[in-house]
Amino acid sequence: MDELLLRELTPAVIGVLVRRGVDFATAEDAVQEALIQAALSWPDQQPADPKGWLVTVAWRKFLDAHRSEAARRDREQRVEAEPAPGPTEAADDTLQLYFLCAHPSLTPASAVALTLRAVGGLTTRQIAQAYLVPETTMAQRISRAKRTVSGIRFDQPGDVGTVLRVLYLVFNEGYSGDVDLAVEAIRLTRQLAVKTKHEEVAGLLALMLLHHARRPARTRPDGSLVPLAEQDRTRWNTRLIAEGVDILQTALARDRLGEFQAQAAIAALHADARTADETDWVQIVEWYDELLHLTDNPVAHLNRAVAVGEADGPQAGLAALTPLDPTLPRYTAVAAYLHERAGDPATAATLYTEAAHAAPNLPERDHLTRQAARLKAQLRG
C-alpha cells in the first residue's frame, strides 16, 4: 500500500465530501474509516482509481454512520416522545458543562459557538446558519475559542445569559434542523429553572414549551411542512401550552422584561387563537416592537414584517420588509408570501423558486418548491 499516496489523496477526498454537504469534522472521520479499509484491502490489489475508491468508501461510511445515528435518535424519541411536565429530575453533568464552556475568558459569541460544538453536538455548518455567518468564519471562531481555553482551569463558570443563548440555539436546531435536540434543550432549561428564579430562564422555558406544543402538527405523514395557518390545532399539546403560559405569566409579573419573555408572549398569542383567522396580529406586532427595543435582531425584524402584513395588509408588510437585508435567511420566502397576499402571483412564484434554492433544509425546500409550482399552475390555467 502506498502510504504517501494516501496522505496526498486525503485532503482531496475530504474536500469531495464537504462539497456534498458533509461537515468537515464528519468528513474527516469518514475518510479515516476509508483509510483503515484501504489498509486492509490495498495490500492485495490497489484499485485503478485510488481517489475514486476512497471517495466511494468514505461516502458509504458517512451514510452508514448517519443512518445509525438517525436510528438511535428514533429509538430515543419513541422512548421519550415529549418532555415530562413539572420539576425536572436531578441534574446531570451536562448543564454544568454548558456553564464551564461559557468561560469568562471567552467572548459570549465564542462561548456559545464552542458549547454548541463541544457539548450540544451541532456541526459547524449548523452553528454558522444559526449565527447568519459563513461556515468558514464560524470554524475560525470555534478554533480561536479552543485555543483560548486550552490549558486553563475551568473553575470559573460562565454567566446565565450565555448559557441561555446556547440552550436557545440548541432548541432551535432541534426544532427545525436535522439533529433533534429540542427535548434535551427543554430538559436542561428545566434544570436551570430549578436552580434560579431568573426571569429570562422562565421566559426561555415558556418559549420552548409553547413552540414544542405545536410540533405534532408541523409536518404531514410524508414529512412535508405544514404552515402555521394550515396546522390542525387540535393536534397541539394543550398541556404544554398551559404550562408555558403559566410560566410566562409568572415571569412577566416580575416586570423585568427580556427578549425570551417577549418571544414567548408572541408564541402564547399564536397558541391562544383557536383558528388562524382569530390570531391577534395587532398585539403580536406590538410584542415584536417590544422585542426589537430589547434586541436589534434581523430575524425579529423579518418576522415583524410578516406580522405587519397580517395586521395591516400585505402592502404594509412589504413596506416593513423593504429596509431589511435581502440576504437574510428566509427573506425571499417572506417576500414571496407577501407578494402572493398582495395579488401578484407571478412575482411570488419567482420568489418562491429563488427561496427554495436557498432553503436550509430539505423539508423547507420541498415546501417552497410546491408553493412555486402551485402558483405557476394557477398562472397557466
PDB file of N, CA and C in Angstrom, residues 21 44 56 97 121 145 208 211 224 284 301 306 320:
ATOM      1  N   GLY A  21     -21.914  18.274   1.121  1.00  0.00           N
ATOM      2  CA  GLY A  21     -22.742  18.726   2.235  1.00  0.00           C
ATOM      3  C   GLY A  21     -22.374  18.139   3.577  1.00  0.00           C
ATOM      4  N   ASP A  44      -3.540  -6.399  -1.105  1.00  0.00           N
ATOM      5  CA  ASP A  44      -3.831  -7.457  -2.069  1.00  0.00           C
ATOM      6  C   ASP A  44      -3.920  -6.916  -3.491  1.00  0.00           C
ATOM      7  N   THR A  56     -15.724   6.779  -2.693  1.00  0.00           N
ATOM      8  CA  THR A  56     -16.876   5.861  -2.603  1.00  0.00           C
ATOM      9  C   THR A  56     -16.982   5.234  -1.220  1.00  0.00           C
ATOM     10  N   LEU A  97     -21.470  21.393  32.199  1.00  0.00           N
ATOM     11  CA  LEU A  97     -20.566  21.549  31.067  1.00  0.00           C
ATOM     12  C   LEU A  97     -20.907  22.801  30.264  1.00  0.00           C
ATOM     13  N   GLY A 121     -23.392  19.205  20.300  1.00  0.00           N
ATOM     14  CA  GLY A 121     -23.358  18.236  19.213  1.00  0.00           C
ATOM     15  C   GLY A 121     -23.709  18.799  17.851  1.00  0.00           C
ATOM     16  N   ALA A 145     -11.621  29.913  19.967  1.00  0.00           N
ATOM     17  CA  ALA A 145     -12.144  29.638  21.311  1.00  0.00           C
ATOM     18  C   ALA A 145     -11.421  28.456  21.943  1.00  0.00           C
ATOM     19  N   MET A 208     -39.869  27.633  24.762  1.00  0.00           N
ATOM     20  CA  MET A 208     -39.634  26.279  24.267  1.00  0.00           C
ATOM     21  C   MET A 208     -40.898  25.433  24.348  1.00  0.00           C
ATOM     22  N   HIS A 211     -43.550  26.462  21.692  1.00  0.00           N
ATOM     23  CA  HIS A 211     -43.194  26.024  20.340  1.00  0.00           C
ATOM     24  C   HIS A 211     -43.274  24.498  20.221  1.00  0.00           C
ATOM     25  N   SER A 224     -43.597  16.411   4.887  1.00  0.00           N
ATOM     26  CA  SER A 224     -43.688  17.771   4.348  1.00  0.00           C
ATOM     27  C   SER A 224     -44.176  18.738   5.424  1.00  0.00           C
ATOM     28  N   ILE A 284     -49.544  41.043  18.376  1.00  0.00           N
ATOM     29  CA  ILE A 284     -48.272  40.399  18.031  1.00  0.00           C
ATOM     30  C   ILE A 284     -47.280  41.432  17.500  1.00  0.00           C
ATOM     31  N   HIS A 301     -36.869  41.411  12.979  1.00  0.00           N
ATOM     32  CA  HIS A 301     -37.367  42.391  12.003  1.00  0.00           C
ATOM     33  C   HIS A 301     -38.132  41.675  10.882  1.00  0.00           C
ATOM     34  N   VAL A 306     -43.806  40.087   8.586  1.00  0.00           N
ATOM     35  CA  VAL A 306     -44.907  39.147   8.349  1.00  0.00           C
ATOM     36  C   VAL A 306     -46.124  39.545   9.198  1.00  0.00           C
ATOM     37  N   ALA A 320     -42.578  47.170   5.338  1.00  0.00           N
ATOM     38  CA  ALA A 320     -41.746  46.846   6.507  1.00  0.00           C
ATOM     39  C   ALA A 320     -40.559  45.977   6.116  1.00  0.00           C
TER      40      ALA A 320
END
